[in-house]
Coordinates of C-alpha atoms in Angstrom, one line a residue:
M1 CA 0.0 0.0 0.0
S2 CA 1.4 3.4 -1.0
T3 CA 1.9 6.1 1.6
L4 CA 3.4 9.5 1.5
H5 CA 6.8 10.4 3.1
L6 CA 5.4 12.9 5.6
D7 CA 7.7 14.9 7.9
P8 CA 7.8 12.8 11.1
A9 CA 8.4 15.8 13.3
L10 CA 5.4 17.6 11.8
V11 CA 3.2 14.5 12.3
A12 CA 4.4 14.3 15.9
R13 CA 3.7 18.0 16.4
A14 CA 0.2 17.5 15.0
R15 CA -0.6 14.7 17.5
E16 CA 0.8 16.7 20.4
L17 CA -1.3 19.7 19.6
A18 CA -4.4 17.5 19.1
A19 CA -3.9 16.0 22.6
R20 CA -3.7 19.6 24.1
A21 CA -6.7 20.8 22.2
A22 CA -8.8 17.7 23.2
Q23 CA -7.8 17.8 26.9
P24 CA -10.6 20.2 28.1
V25 CA -13.1 17.8 26.5
V26 CA -11.6 14.8 28.3
D27 CA -11.6 16.8 31.6
L28 CA -15.3 17.8 31.1
A29 CA -16.3 14.1 30.5
H30 CA -14.5 13.0 33.7
R31 CA -16.3 15.6 35.8
H32 CA -19.9 15.1 34.4
T33 CA -22.6 12.6 33.8
T34 CA -25.8 12.8 31.7
V35 CA -29.2 11.4 31.8
S36 CA -28.4 9.1 28.9
V37 CA -25.2 7.8 30.6
E38 CA -27.3 6.9 33.6
R39 CA -30.0 5.3 31.5
A40 CA -27.3 3.2 29.9
V41 CA -26.3 1.8 33.3
L42 CA -29.9 0.6 33.8
R43 CA -30.0 -0.9 30.3
L44 CA -26.8 -2.8 31.1
A45 CA -28.4 -4.1 34.3
G46 CA -31.3 -5.5 32.2
L47 CA -34.1 -2.9 32.5
T48 CA -36.1 -2.9 29.3
G49 CA -39.7 -2.0 28.2
T50 CA -41.8 1.0 28.2
D51 CA -44.5 2.6 30.3
P52 CA -47.7 1.3 28.7
V53 CA -49.7 4.4 29.6
T54 CA -47.6 6.7 27.4
G55 CA -47.3 6.9 23.6
E56 CA -50.9 7.4 22.5
G57 CA -51.0 3.9 21.1
R58 CA -47.8 3.9 19.1
T59 CA -45.2 1.6 20.7
E60 CA -42.2 3.6 19.4
D61 CA -43.6 6.7 21.1
R62 CA -43.9 5.2 24.6
V63 CA -41.6 6.4 27.3
P64 CA -39.0 3.7 28.2
W65 CA -38.8 2.6 31.8
V66 CA -35.1 3.7 32.0
N67 CA -36.2 7.3 31.3
R68 CA -38.9 7.1 33.9
V69 CA -36.6 5.8 36.6
V70 CA -33.7 8.2 35.8
D71 CA -36.2 11.2 35.8
A72 CA -37.6 10.1 39.1
V73 CA -34.2 9.8 40.7
R74 CA -33.2 13.2 39.4
D75 CA -36.4 14.8 40.7
Q76 CA -36.1 13.3 44.2
V77 CA -32.4 13.2 45.0
G78 CA -30.5 14.6 41.9
L79 CA -28.1 12.8 39.7
E80 CA -24.9 14.1 41.2
S81 CA -24.3 10.8 42.8
G82 CA -25.4 8.8 39.7
V83 CA -28.5 6.6 39.4
A84 CA -26.8 3.4 40.8
L85 CA -26.7 4.2 44.5
P86 CA -30.3 5.3 45.0
V87 CA -31.7 2.6 42.7
W88 CA -29.9 -0.3 44.2
H89 CA -30.5 1.0 47.7
A90 CA -34.2 0.9 46.8
L91 CA -33.8 -2.6 45.5
A92 CA -32.3 -3.8 48.8
S93 CA -35.8 -4.7 50.1
G94 CA -36.1 -7.5 47.5
R95 CA -37.7 -5.7 44.5
T96 CA -36.7 -6.3 41.0
L97 CA -35.7 -3.5 38.6
Q98 CA -38.9 -4.1 36.7
S99 CA -41.1 -3.8 39.7
L100 CA -39.3 -0.7 40.9
A101 CA -39.8 0.9 37.5
E102 CA -43.5 0.1 37.7
E103 CA -43.7 1.7 41.1
V104 CA -42.1 4.8 39.5
G105 CA -44.8 4.7 36.9
A106 CA -47.4 4.5 39.6
G107 CA -45.8 7.4 41.5
T108 CA -45.1 5.3 44.6
A109 CA -41.3 4.8 44.4
R110 CA -39.1 6.8 46.8
F111 CA -35.3 7.2 46.4
D112 CA -32.6 8.2 48.9
I113 CA -28.8 8.5 48.7
P114 CA -27.5 5.8 51.0
S115 CA -24.4 6.2 53.2
G116 CA -22.1 3.9 55.2
A117 CA -22.7 0.2 55.0
D118 CA -25.9 0.8 53.0
A119 CA -23.9 2.6 50.3
E120 CA -21.4 -0.2 50.1
R121 CA -24.1 -2.8 49.7
A122 CA -25.7 -0.6 46.9
R123 CA -22.4 -0.3 45.2
A124 CA -21.7 -4.0 45.2
A125 CA -25.2 -4.9 44.0
A126 CA -25.1 -2.3 41.2
R127 CA -21.7 -3.5 40.1
D128 CA -22.9 -7.1 39.9
A129 CA -25.9 -6.1 37.9
A130 CA -23.9 -4.0 35.4
A131 CA -21.3 -6.8 35.2
Q132 CA -24.0 -9.1 33.8
G133 CA -24.6 -6.8 30.9
I134 CA -20.9 -6.3 30.2
A135 CA -20.5 -10.1 30.3
R136 CA -23.1 -10.4 27.6
I137 CA -21.2 -7.8 25.5
D138 CA -18.0 -9.8 26.0
A139 CA -19.7 -13.0 24.9
N140 CA -20.9 -11.3 21.8
R141 CA -17.4 -10.1 20.9
R142 CA -16.2 -13.7 21.3
R143 CA -19.1 -14.9 19.1
R144 CA -18.2 -12.4 16.4
D145 CA -14.6 -13.7 16.4
E146 CA -15.9 -17.2 16.1
L147 CA -18.1 -16.4 13.2
V148 CA -15.3 -14.5 11.4
A149 CA -13.1 -17.5 11.9
T150 CA -15.9 -19.8 10.5
H151 CA -17.1 -17.8 7.6
G152 CA -14.1 -15.6 6.9
D153 CA -13.7 -11.9 6.3
P154 CA -14.4 -10.3 2.9
P155 CA -11.6 -11.4 0.6
R156 CA -10.3 -7.8 0.1
R157 CA -10.3 -4.2 1.2
P158 CA -12.0 -1.8 1.1
W159 CA -15.1 -3.4 2.5
I160 CA -18.1 -2.4 0.5
Y161 CA -20.6 -0.5 2.7
L162 CA -24.2 -0.1 1.6
I163 CA -27.1 1.7 3.2
V164 CA -30.5 0.2 3.6
A165 CA -33.4 2.1 5.0
T166 CA -37.1 1.7 4.3
G167 CA -38.6 2.7 7.6
D168 CA -39.9 -0.9 8.1
I169 CA -37.5 -3.3 9.6
H170 CA -39.3 -6.2 8.0
E171 CA -38.7 -4.6 4.6
D172 CA -35.1 -3.8 5.5
I173 CA -34.2 -7.4 6.1
P174 CA -34.7 -8.9 2.6
Q175 CA -33.1 -5.8 1.1
A176 CA -30.1 -6.1 3.3
Q177 CA -29.8 -9.8 2.5
A178 CA -30.1 -9.1 -1.2
A179 CA -27.4 -6.4 -1.0
A180 CA -25.1 -8.9 0.7
R181 CA -25.6 -11.4 -2.0
A182 CA -24.8 -8.7 -4.6
G183 CA -21.5 -7.9 -2.9
A184 CA -22.0 -5.7 0.1
D185 CA -19.7 -6.5 3.0
V186 CA -21.3 -4.0 5.5
I187 CA -25.0 -3.2 5.8
A188 CA -25.9 0.2 7.4
V189 CA -29.5 0.7 8.5
I190 CA -29.9 4.4 8.5
R191 CA -32.1 5.8 11.3
S192 CA -35.4 7.5 11.0
T193 CA -35.3 11.2 10.4
G194 CA -34.9 13.1 13.6
Q195 CA -34.2 10.1 15.9
S196 CA -30.9 11.7 17.0
L197 CA -33.0 14.5 18.6
L198 CA -35.2 12.1 20.6
D199 CA -34.1 11.9 24.3
Y200 CA -35.2 8.3 24.5
V201 CA -34.7 5.1 22.6
P202 CA -37.8 3.6 21.0
E203 CA -38.6 0.0 21.7
G204 CA -39.7 -3.0 19.6
A205 CA -39.7 -3.9 16.0
T206 CA -40.8 -0.8 14.1
R207 CA -42.4 -0.2 10.7
T208 CA -43.1 3.5 10.7
G209 CA -39.8 5.3 10.2
Y210 CA -39.3 8.3 8.0
A211 CA -36.5 8.1 5.4
G212 CA -34.9 5.5 7.7
T213 CA -35.7 2.9 10.4
Y214 CA -35.7 3.5 14.1
A215 CA -32.7 2.2 16.0
T216 CA -34.1 -0.1 18.6
Q217 CA -32.8 -3.2 20.4
E218 CA -35.3 -5.5 18.7
N219 CA -34.5 -4.1 15.3
F220 CA -30.8 -4.6 16.0
R221 CA -31.6 -8.2 17.0
L222 CA -33.7 -9.0 13.9
M223 CA -31.2 -7.6 11.4
R224 CA -28.2 -9.2 13.1
A225 CA -30.0 -12.6 12.9
A226 CA -30.8 -12.1 9.2
L227 CA -27.2 -11.1 8.4
D228 CA -25.9 -14.2 10.3
D229 CA -28.1 -16.3 8.0
V230 CA -26.8 -14.7 4.9
S231 CA -23.2 -14.8 6.2
A232 CA -23.5 -18.6 6.5
E233 CA -25.0 -18.8 3.0
L234 CA -22.2 -16.7 1.4
G235 CA -19.2 -17.9 3.4
R236 CA -18.2 -14.5 4.6
Y237 CA -19.1 -12.5 7.7
V238 CA -21.4 -9.6 6.8
R239 CA -21.1 -6.7 9.2
L240 CA -24.0 -4.6 10.6
T241 CA -23.8 -0.8 11.2
N242 CA -26.1 1.6 12.9
Y243 CA -25.9 5.1 14.6
A244 CA -24.7 5.7 18.1
S245 CA -25.1 9.5 17.9
G246 CA -27.5 12.1 19.1
L247 CA -29.0 12.5 22.5
C248 CA -29.0 8.7 23.3
M249 CA -25.5 7.9 22.2
P250 CA -24.5 5.9 25.4
E251 CA -27.7 3.8 25.4
I252 CA -27.5 2.9 21.7
A253 CA -23.9 2.0 22.2
V254 CA -25.0 -0.4 24.9
L255 CA -27.7 -1.9 22.8
A256 CA -25.3 -2.4 19.9
G257 CA -23.0 -4.3 22.2
L258 CA -25.8 -6.4 23.6
E259 CA -27.0 -7.4 20.1
R260 CA -23.5 -7.8 18.4
L261 CA -23.5 -4.9 15.9
D262 CA -20.1 -4.5 14.3
M263 CA -19.8 -0.8 13.4
M264 CA -21.4 2.3 14.8
L265 CA -21.5 5.9 13.5
N266 CA -20.1 7.7 16.6
D267 CA -19.0 11.3 16.4
A268 CA -20.0 14.1 18.8
M269 CA -18.8 16.7 16.3
Y270 CA -21.5 15.6 13.8
G271 CA -24.2 15.9 16.4
I272 CA -23.0 19.3 17.4
L273 CA -22.6 20.8 14.0
F274 CA -25.4 19.2 12.0
R275 CA -28.0 18.4 14.7
D276 CA -27.3 21.3 17.1
I277 CA -26.8 19.1 20.1
N278 CA -25.1 20.8 23.0
P279 CA -21.4 20.2 23.0
Q280 CA -21.1 19.4 26.7
R281 CA -23.9 16.9 26.5
T282 CA -22.6 15.0 23.5
F283 CA -18.9 15.0 24.5
V284 CA -19.7 13.4 27.9
D285 CA -22.0 10.9 26.1
Q286 CA -19.4 10.2 23.5
R287 CA -16.7 9.1 26.0
F288 CA -19.0 6.6 27.7
S289 CA -20.2 5.2 24.3
R290 CA -16.7 4.8 23.0
M291 CA -15.7 2.9 26.1
V292 CA -18.6 0.5 25.4
H293 CA -17.5 0.2 21.8
A294 CA -14.0 -0.5 22.8
R295 CA -15.1 -3.3 25.0
A296 CA -17.5 -4.7 22.4
G297 CA -14.9 -4.7 19.6
I298 CA -17.0 -2.4 17.5
I299 CA -15.5 -0.2 14.8
I300 CA -16.6 3.4 15.0
N301 CA -17.2 5.6 12.0
T302 CA -16.7 9.4 12.3
G303 CA -18.3 12.2 10.3
E304 CA -15.6 14.4 8.9
D305 CA -17.1 13.9 5.4
N306 CA -20.0 16.0 6.4
Y307 CA -17.9 19.2 6.8
L308 CA -17.3 19.2 3.1
T309 CA -21.0 19.4 2.4
T310 CA -21.1 22.9 3.8
A311 CA -17.5 24.0 3.4
D312 CA -15.2 24.0 0.3
A313 CA -13.4 20.6 0.0
V314 CA -10.1 22.2 -1.0
D315 CA -10.0 25.4 1.1
E316 CA -11.1 23.5 4.2
A317 CA -9.4 20.2 3.6
H318 CA -7.1 20.8 6.6
T319 CA -10.2 21.0 9.0
V320 CA -10.9 17.4 8.1
T321 CA -7.4 16.4 9.0
V322 CA -7.6 18.3 12.3
S323 CA -10.9 16.6 13.2
Q324 CA -9.5 13.2 12.3
L325 CA -6.5 13.9 14.7
L326 CA -8.8 15.1 17.4
N327 CA -11.1 12.1 17.0
E328 CA -8.1 9.8 17.2
T329 CA -7.0 11.4 20.4
L330 CA -10.5 11.2 22.0
A331 CA -11.1 7.7 20.8
K332 CA -7.8 6.3 22.2
E333 CA -8.4 8.0 25.5
A334 CA -11.7 6.1 25.7
G335 CA -9.9 2.8 25.0
L336 CA -10.4 2.3 21.2
E337 CA -7.6 0.8 19.2
D338 CA -6.3 1.8 15.8
W339 CA -8.2 -1.0 14.1
Q340 CA -11.4 0.4 15.5
L341 CA -11.0 3.9 14.1
G342 CA -13.1 4.3 10.9
L343 CA -12.1 7.9 10.5
G344 CA -14.2 9.6 7.8
H345 CA -13.3 11.7 4.8
A346 CA -15.0 12.2 1.4
F347 CA -14.7 12.7 -2.4
E348 CA -16.3 16.2 -2.5
I349 CA -14.1 18.5 -4.6
Q350 CA -15.9 20.4 -7.3
P351 CA -15.5 18.1 -10.4
E352 CA -14.9 21.0 -12.8
R353 CA -12.0 22.2 -10.8
E354 CA -8.6 21.7 -12.6
E355 CA -6.7 18.7 -11.2
S356 CA -9.7 17.7 -9.0
F357 CA -8.9 14.0 -9.1
R358 CA -5.2 14.5 -8.2
L359 CA -6.3 16.7 -5.3
E360 CA -8.7 14.0 -4.1
L361 CA -5.9 11.5 -4.3
A362 CA -3.6 13.8 -2.2
H363 CA -6.2 14.2 0.5
A364 CA -7.1 10.5 0.6
L365 CA -3.5 9.5 0.7
L366 CA -2.7 12.0 3.4
A367 CA -5.3 10.4 5.6
R368 CA -4.0 6.9 4.8
S369 CA -0.4 8.0 5.6
L370 CA -1.4 9.6 8.9
F371 CA -3.5 6.7 10.1
P372 CA -1.9 3.6 8.5
D373 CA -3.6 1.1 10.8
A374 CA -7.1 2.6 10.8
P375 CA -9.9 1.3 8.6
L376 CA -10.6 4.7 7.0
K377 CA -14.2 5.3 5.8
W378 CA -14.2 6.8 2.3
M379 CA -17.5 8.6 1.5
P380 CA -18.9 9.2 -2.0
P381 CA -19.7 12.4 -3.8
T382 CA -23.0 14.0 -2.8
K383 CA -22.6 17.8 -2.8
H384 CA -21.9 18.1 -6.6
M385 CA -24.3 15.4 -7.8
T386 CA -26.7 17.2 -10.1
G387 CA -29.3 14.7 -11.1
D388 CA -27.4 13.8 -14.3
V389 CA -27.2 10.0 -13.5
F390 CA -24.6 9.4 -16.3
R391 CA -22.3 12.0 -14.9
G392 CA -23.0 10.7 -11.4
Y393 CA -22.2 7.2 -12.4
L394 CA -18.8 8.4 -13.8
L395 CA -18.0 10.4 -10.6
D396 CA -18.8 7.3 -8.5
G397 CA -16.4 5.3 -10.7
F398 CA -13.6 7.9 -10.0
F399 CA -14.5 7.8 -6.3
N400 CA -14.2 4.0 -6.3
L401 CA -10.9 4.2 -8.1
A402 CA -9.5 6.7 -5.6
G403 CA -10.5 4.4 -2.8
A404 CA -8.7 1.5 -4.4
L405 CA -5.6 3.5 -5.2
T406 CA -5.2 4.9 -1.7
G407 CA -6.0 1.8 0.3
Q408 CA -9.1 2.9 2.0
G409 CA -10.6 0.5 4.6
I410 CA -14.4 1.1 4.1
L411 CA -16.0 2.3 0.9
L412 CA -19.6 3.6 1.1
V413 CA -21.3 2.9 -2.2
G414 CA -22.2 6.0 -4.1
M415 CA -25.5 6.3 -5.9
M416 CA -25.9 7.9 -9.3
T417 CA -29.4 9.0 -8.3
E418 CA -28.0 11.0 -5.3
A419 CA -30.0 14.3 -5.1
V420 CA -32.8 12.8 -7.2
V421 CA -34.6 10.0 -5.3
T422 CA -34.1 7.6 -2.4
P423 CA -32.3 4.8 -4.3
W424 CA -34.3 2.2 -6.0
L425 CA -33.2 -1.4 -5.7
S426 CA -32.0 -1.2 -9.3
D427 CA -29.9 1.8 -8.4
R428 CA -28.1 -0.1 -5.7
D429 CA -27.5 -3.0 -8.1
L430 CA -25.9 -0.7 -10.7
A431 CA -23.9 1.0 -8.0
L432 CA -22.6 -2.3 -6.6
R433 CA -21.6 -3.3 -10.2
N434 CA -19.6 -0.1 -10.5
V435 CA -17.7 -0.8 -7.3
G436 CA -17.2 -4.4 -8.3
Y437 CA -15.8 -3.5 -11.7
V438 CA -13.3 -1.0 -10.3
L439 CA -12.1 -3.3 -7.5
N440 CA -11.8 -6.3 -9.8
A441 CA -10.0 -4.3 -12.4
A442 CA -7.8 -2.1 -10.2
G443 CA -8.2 -3.4 -6.6
N444 CA -4.5 -4.1 -6.3
L445 CA -3.3 -1.0 -8.1
A446 CA -2.2 0.5 -4.8
E447 CA 0.9 -1.7 -5.1
D448 CA 2.0 0.3 -8.2
F449 CA 0.8 3.7 -7.1
A450 CA 3.7 5.7 -5.7
P451 CA 3.5 9.5 -6.0
P452 CA 7.0 10.8 -6.3
P453 CA 8.5 13.0 -3.6
G454 CA 8.1 16.6 -4.5
G455 CA 5.3 15.9 -7.0
F456 CA 1.9 17.4 -7.1
I457 CA 0.3 14.9 -4.7
D458 CA 3.2 15.0 -2.3
R459 CA 3.2 18.8 -2.2
R460 CA -0.5 19.1 -1.8
A461 CA -0.6 16.7 1.1
D462 CA 2.3 18.5 2.8
T463 CA 0.4 21.8 2.4
V464 CA -2.8 20.4 4.0
L465 CA -0.8 18.9 6.9
R466 CA 1.0 22.2 7.6
E467 CA -2.3 24.1 7.5
A468 CA -3.7 21.5 9.9
V469 CA -0.8 22.1 12.3
E470 CA -1.3 25.8 12.2
L471 CA -5.0 25.4 13.0
L472 CA -4.3 23.0 15.8
E473 CA -1.9 25.5 17.3
R474 CA -4.7 28.1 17.4
I475 CA -7.2 25.6 18.8
A476 CA -4.7 24.4 21.5
D477 CA -4.2 28.1 22.6
H478 CA -7.9 28.5 23.3
P479 CA -8.7 28.3 27.1
R480 CA -11.3 25.6 26.3
G481 CA -9.5 24.1 23.4
L482 CA -11.8 22.2 20.9
M483 CA -15.0 23.6 22.5
D484 CA -13.9 27.2 21.8
A485 CA -13.0 26.2 18.2
I486 CA -16.5 24.8 17.7
A487 CA -18.0 28.0 19.0
D488 CA -15.9 30.0 16.6
G489 CA -17.2 28.1 13.5
T490 CA -13.9 26.3 12.8
F491 CA -15.5 23.2 11.4
G492 CA -18.1 23.1 8.7
I493 CA -18.4 26.9 8.9
T494 CA -21.0 26.3 11.6
K495 CA -20.8 28.0 15.0
R496 CA -22.1 26.1 18.1
P497 CA -21.6 27.8 21.5
I498 CA -20.8 25.6 24.5
D499 CA -24.0 26.5 26.3
G500 CA -26.3 26.3 23.2
G501 CA -28.1 23.5 21.4
K502 CA -30.3 20.7 22.6
G503 CA -29.7 18.5 25.6
L504 CA -27.8 20.8 28.0
A505 CA -30.4 20.2 30.7
G506 CA -29.4 16.6 30.8
V507 CA -25.8 17.3 31.8
V508 CA -24.9 17.0 35.6
A509 CA -21.7 17.8 37.4
T510 CA -20.8 14.7 39.5
G511 CA -20.4 14.9 43.2
P512 CA -17.6 13.4 45.4
D513 CA -19.7 10.3 46.1
A514 CA -20.7 9.7 42.5
Y515 CA -20.7 6.1 41.4
N516 CA -21.2 4.5 38.0
P517 CA -20.6 0.8 38.0
A518 CA -20.3 0.5 34.3
L519 CA -17.6 3.1 34.1
E520 CA -15.8 1.4 36.9
L521 CA -15.8 -1.9 35.1
L522 CA -14.9 -0.4 31.7
E523 CA -12.0 1.6 33.2
E524 CA -10.7 -1.4 35.1
K525 CA -10.5 -3.3 31.8
E526 CA -8.7 -0.4 30.1
A527 CA -6.3 0.0 32.9
A528 CA -5.4 -3.7 32.8
R529 CA -4.9 -3.5 29.0
A530 CA -2.6 -0.5 29.4

């Protein structure tokens, strides 16, 4: 695989600055919890289901029991100590989590913060309960390894990643299986429009999503089982992707681990910039969710490609590199390893620009050279797709070729009908044929692709890296590092202040007696690995 000969001192400087810029975010996450983090603890302990008196008849609109319990604890004693101590203190009388939740629904549950021996008993009981959920996640990771050993991985990289999303999980399943038979290695079930802004996770098998299908534990289970069936049929393990982003990032991460998903979209920056989620809320949520992903062996996908839908892909190329470096720093702090970092970037340069393809190669090869062990996620053209399907098909072919030449790890299949319609099945079939032709004809061309030192691609990559270092220097000098840069509109030309956006009310500064059994167990594992 070809890589560039980057200045090692400059690369080291970039990573040093990224660590400095990200530190205020890490400190924030260590000092706070959120309602979703606390709900995730209850999900790990086995609390499921919804309050049947809510939702006006639609299952997906009912309030989950985890929401009801966390809200009750917060109203009665606050969340500064976390949800575990008051809940497992209340369970000491012999109740189950389910019966306690039903008491909350009836308005009869009462919570207190225990002390002394009572607090120690509550801690031990909460830890045992959370450990059962983490043990299930560990078992799923082992099962994935067994299935990969049995069926095999896809025979080559990049893995071919295809989106399926009808709104109806029972329609998604046959489409996903057909896509796998046609060559897809990774199936992504895109979420229903607006789910990232829901401060609860719907329950059950859903059939009423809008431009996507709700992310629920049952939907995860159904799709994973269907892809296991087609994996055995095809003799290769087909991976499943969903979205651990938005206001319920920690909970969806837990559900993904419990149902053996393989990849998750997981990037606070996307939620901040493009869904106006409060930065404090989503950075705290992101750290917990990434710790769960690390334990589950899940590959995360980040959203840097989205910056180029609002900003110029050449002028702002360095902001993508900066975000990738920051995401790497934050991911590794949470315990993720290089092989789990599906850092995003995209083929979004104006096609009519002179040397546009060479510029795309320079940017893609810079990412590959900076992150040689990461399964980079290469995203197709969207911004400059015009509705001319012939031009679009050609652009997607060039995108596929760039992915092969620069050794990308995950290639999202581009659609020639982008900006026209939600893809028809025939569109997906043609798009998969495009990818298949390029990878069959030129999949190993990276062996022969070696841009000369001092040539156009080498010079452009060096320029982008130097611009990235200059920006990181400015970000690192901010008192609040990355959070101030986001407020200034550094990424995606979108300004998001630290106290703005949705979900801030769900952030709580932790007190001296705060206890989160899931965090304790996850951090112990990470400390042992280190």
